Amino acid sequence: MEKHNSDSNYDSNSKFVNLGQEDQMKITGYQTRIVKQIVTWIFVILTIGLLRLVFYWRPDWMVKCMCRKVYLKSADYVLLEDQYDQIFVERVKTLPDYRRIAKLDSSSSSSFSNQFKQDDSLSKMMSRIPSYDELTVTKQYFMNKKVKYIWNDDLQQFEKLKGLDEIMSCSIFYEKKGLTQSEELQRQNLYGNNSIIVSVTPVVKLLLTQALHPFYIFQLFSCALWYSDQYGWYATCILVISIVSLTVQIYQTRSMQRALKSTITSNEMVSVYRPDKQEFEIVLSAMLVPGDVIEIPKQGCVMQCDAVLLNGNCIVNESMLTGESIPVTKTPIPQGPGIQDVKFSLAEHSRHVLFSGTNVIQTRYYGSQIVKAVVIRTGFSTAKGELVRSILYPKPVDFKFTQDGAKYIGVLALIALGGMIYTLVLMIERGDEVGSIITRTLDLLTIVIPPALPAAMTIGIVFAQKRLKRQKVFCISPRSINLCGAINVFCFDKTGTLTEDGLDLYGIVPALKQRFQTEEKQISANNQRNPLVIAMATCHSLTIIEGCIAGDPLDVKMFEATCWKLEEPGEDTSKYDVIMPTVVHPSVSDNAGHLPEYENDKAMPYEIGILRQFTFTSKLQRMSVITREINSNHFDVYAKGSPEMIVSLCNSETVPADFHDILTFYTQQGYRVIAFAHRLLSRMTYVKINRVQRDELECGLTFLGFLIMENRLKPETQPIIKTLKTANIRTVMVTGDNMLTALSVARDCQMIDRHDHVVMVTGLPPSDVSPARLEYTCSENIVNDSKLKYSSRYQLAISGTSWTIIHKYFPEVLPKLAVRGVVFARFSPENKQQLIELLQDSGYYVGMCGDGANDCGALKTAHAGISLSEAEASVASPFTSKESSISCVPNVIKEGRAALVTSYGIFKFMACYSLTQFLSVCLLYWIGATLTDFTFLYIDLLLLTSLGITFCYTSAYFVLDPKPPKVSLIAVTPVLSLILQLLVHLIIQLTVSKLTEQQPWFEPFIPNEDRDYQCYEVTIIFLSSSFQYITMAIVFSKGPPYRRIIFKNYVFMVNIILSAGITIMIVVYPFQWIIDLMELKMPPSLAYRGLIVGIGVMNFIICFITETYIVDFLIDGKFIQPLTEKYINIKLKYQVIENEIYSQPDWPPISNSDTSIADLMRLEQFTVDACAPESKDFTYVDEEENKVKEQRKPENELSIKPSFGSKLQTVNEAELQDIQNLNDFLQNGHGKDSTNDLNNLLNVFGNRSSSDLWQNDNEDVIPILPRTMSDDSATLMQMTNTNNPGSMKIKMETNEESSEVTIL
């Protein structure tokens, strides 16, 4: 990105699209020029089309040659460059000729604008969105990666075409009445068809595309050269191999395209409302556009678009997106006065959105009403479309091995250039014909750069993929297999990955009157009407599908433990025909044990109806329901969620004092703890409860207690973690669960060693009295922290809240967290993805294993993501295991290492083969000869091809070695290995040539015009080099510790024996037809032939010793590595960070306070409150008792909350004087005439004017909580406006006394 910003060649004509997003691209406009086009095409003709071929490979060069850079609005083409340096050229088009594109409903747009007219930031944001009424017939656009970009006249740049999800408020969805037919056609002009088209490329087009690849063009050039040089047999074989290879590639590509198309492409009939006809009409789903109001069928459907639910409920299977085949309940988008100012956000309101590709199992609705939804996104803009685009346009894999391979080919090209110059000079001095000089010179290029190199590099990956498939691990991104061989950090989700999918009930801990009751292992029949049990029976999202209870496994276990029954009267699609869509009741009829408020009518059956659900979201960390007991005159709210979140919503007087101590007790043992709370709604009507917002309900709760779930480790977890750590592969846990639970599981599975200390990093946001700061607390009780500071055996743990604070205020600490962090708890999906990216930026090769629920982003971002889910979400992950345990992780790494070492070896084999053949040809060129057609054929087909294929067949070693394989080809060891091997081969070939010249029967070669190369020199070079090719295949086929020993590759061993046997036969006693076919001139001496075999054996021994002892043992192990460590400071980024940590013995600065883990959790909870996106109501006015109840507040903060609804104000110590001034002002008798002074003082109370204070008929309560004072002197002041204007009541309370003063 810095490269883009610092590029001075780009002026105002270059801008960015998707600025600040993952798909950010630099965009430059170009306009065609006739003169430049004519000149360019003249050069294309002069180069016989070669320049056009180059332009096919580099279309940006063609644009630059034929066009000139212009302002974007005038551009005919745009040049796009993404962050991976990929270049795209797109043609700018104009929308079809319609008079005007339809506006959004003018009333809605106006209403939306008015709602936000005072919000400057939102107004600016809205001004950047192209409005529909601006889209005239001159509107320009272009397509890139299936996304349409529209010209924005206001910003003078192209912007991604947005759906309704980015430009609407929540309330406006209910104003949508659908589109008329004319509006529908006009919007189709803008958005296009609602279809995710994965086209199957025609064979002819695919053939041309593949055949024009540089690899095949080079092969075509080579074959043409060989045919011109009368090497017909070899050229024909290579041509046949290329055709077969092309055919296989085309077949595989079309098969994958057909499979993806059959999975993705679908088109259904949809019922769409037309306001001009006042009725629904049936249309193809491809005709849907944003703004359409559609009907969701009663019996469900597969969603063809993203739509916001307006009424009714939908039970949806979102496995295509989340990876979990668990029914999810979708509820209507909220409506009412409270949400008029709320802008719709797909992330925050996803529980109200039906996503494309998900399966709606059932719909539920009120009476005869139908379930309706508003279309917000279509086509490739939908959630399904984005997933398909990620498959069609995957992120390029930046792997050093691949980069080095390209550099090696460049080096080979330079060597070929040197050889070509050598040949050119040699043949000119000898006076050869021009045609012969050109042929021989170009022939060297085809020898040095082997055409089969790219194919050979993929063979090992193909075999590894097949072996993984046998182990029930499926790979959709084969190029990721080599990356697995370099993995040195592996991240794991906890629940469902390290631990069992299901949770078992351990017990419940009820709370009553601020005290925890005795732990109960089982819920007895006499205790079934305990409020905590009622909360367990009602606060869930379970439903009945085909007679069985379905839903989240945790909810199922929890409900089964209550021994209650769940009933849903009526047909599944008409559950809202009755007032209570879901009814639960105890399975026993015993009335004992229920509380007084439930004893109104013991004669009636005890049943509770679940009227409304607020579904669980990871961001809110809770869910809640509204219920009503049969024949009751009030409603109830039950909530459950993370203990930290639930306690922040409860009245402090209902929370036991030892809350954090009890929570710590269970979480430290690895239990999953869920908190429950309740609230009585005594003044709510049925209509109001269906419109009230959850924020208004989920406050002022009464704490009910804990549900303790036991989440056992999978039996494979501990040995697998131990295996990875033994292999020096760092293991990291990243989970959404509680910190202490995660730490307990990490210790149980030995992710944290027994002797390791864990330092918990807590980030605290800034306040008015102190800046943002970090707290480092050891999870163990260490008397002397020097034991930790001077020890390297400590790990870091951090929560998602603290991670966000560190990201914002302490980014310099993030690299240390990447190197030393072991547990990352309460992490959201976005946090997980950020962690993966941070580890990658630190130089790690990162793997990620998760169950697919909240891990899709991390799985796609990691170098190697392994999904344990069998759902369709696995398409987002390179690997999918059908075994739901992490036992697949070592297997993937083993196969990755084997594939990487195989690619490493085959590359060296191919490079050494080509350079050895290059040496042979150069030696023969010296005398004017070369190898014959069939000797080339024997080497390239029988030896090279067969050995190269079977070379890759060696399977992975069964043990993970602590030392990872090398990933760089441009290093001392591989380069020195090639040089030494080539040196040995050159010496052997020169030695054999000189020995042959000294034999009495030797006859030197005489150049001739008939190209008769049947001579001793060619024969001896051919025979000796044949042994060298077999030698290289054996020497470079490394075994343990990454691949099994060579003798276990039976196919390769048979091939070696056959190749060596045939070569020995040709040397010692060849058949006459072989001699004639290969044009050999065999030495007449049988003893000399035996000597050639002996030299071949000696060549093998020397090469083997050179590679295994000199290169691998001495140079790499005993010389290069120590020399590098001592004199050459070549370290990866994470190694530099680790050294920096070692050099700072005082880091981390452990807190010296006696802070317990429970205290740390309290501190963390206060951080959660402070970082909440919206202000929380810390004052709860009971509707029945009209009492102000105090909430827990952070230390050293003073909160002032007027009950009339202004925003929460946090007052620091410096502002306490203002409060005291107000107190003095009132006590000194100042009245209504001193409004100016009073107004200034009241600014600290939410900017409420004095006239409002006195003229309000209702009571205004302002509790002031000076937490900086000691508990004994803590004062609660309440200013209460009585019905007598000008009179205020001051109530002073302390622990010792209470007094009231009336001020007139």
Short mmCIF file of C-alpha atoms in Angstrom, two decimals, residues 938 942-943 1023 1027 1030 1055-1070 1074 1078:
data_model
loop_
_atom_site.label_atom_id
_atom_site.label_comp_id
_atom_site.label_asym_id
_atom_site.label_seq_id
_atom_site.Cartn_x
_atom_site.Cartn_y
_atom_site.Cartn_z
CA TYR A 938 15.24 -41.60 -24.32
CA LEU A 942 11.97 -42.70 -20.49
CA LEU A 943 14.24 -41.20 -17.85
CA LEU A 1023 25.72 -43.04 -21.99
CA PHE A 1027 23.64 -42.58 -15.48
CA ILE A 1030 19.31 -41.61 -12.69
CA ASN A 1055 11.42 -47.38 -12.03
CA ILE A 1056 15.02 -46.85 -10.85
CA ILE A 1057 15.82 -50.52 -11.36
CA LEU A 1058 14.25 -50.58 -14.82
CA SER A 1059 15.91 -47.32 -15.90
CA ALA A 1060 19.31 -48.41 -14.59
CA GLY A 1061 18.90 -51.89 -16.09
CA ILE A 1062 17.95 -50.59 -19.53
CA THR A 1063 20.79 -48.08 -19.49
CA ILE A 1064 23.30 -50.76 -18.47
CA MET A 1065 21.96 -53.01 -21.20
CA ILE A 1066 22.43 -50.22 -23.76
CA VAL A 1067 26.01 -49.69 -22.54
CA VAL A 1068 27.09 -53.32 -22.24
CA TYR A 1069 25.18 -55.27 -24.87
CA PRO A 1070 22.60 -53.23 -26.83
CA ILE A 1074 18.51 -49.87 -30.52
CA MET A 1078 19.56 -44.05 -31.51
#
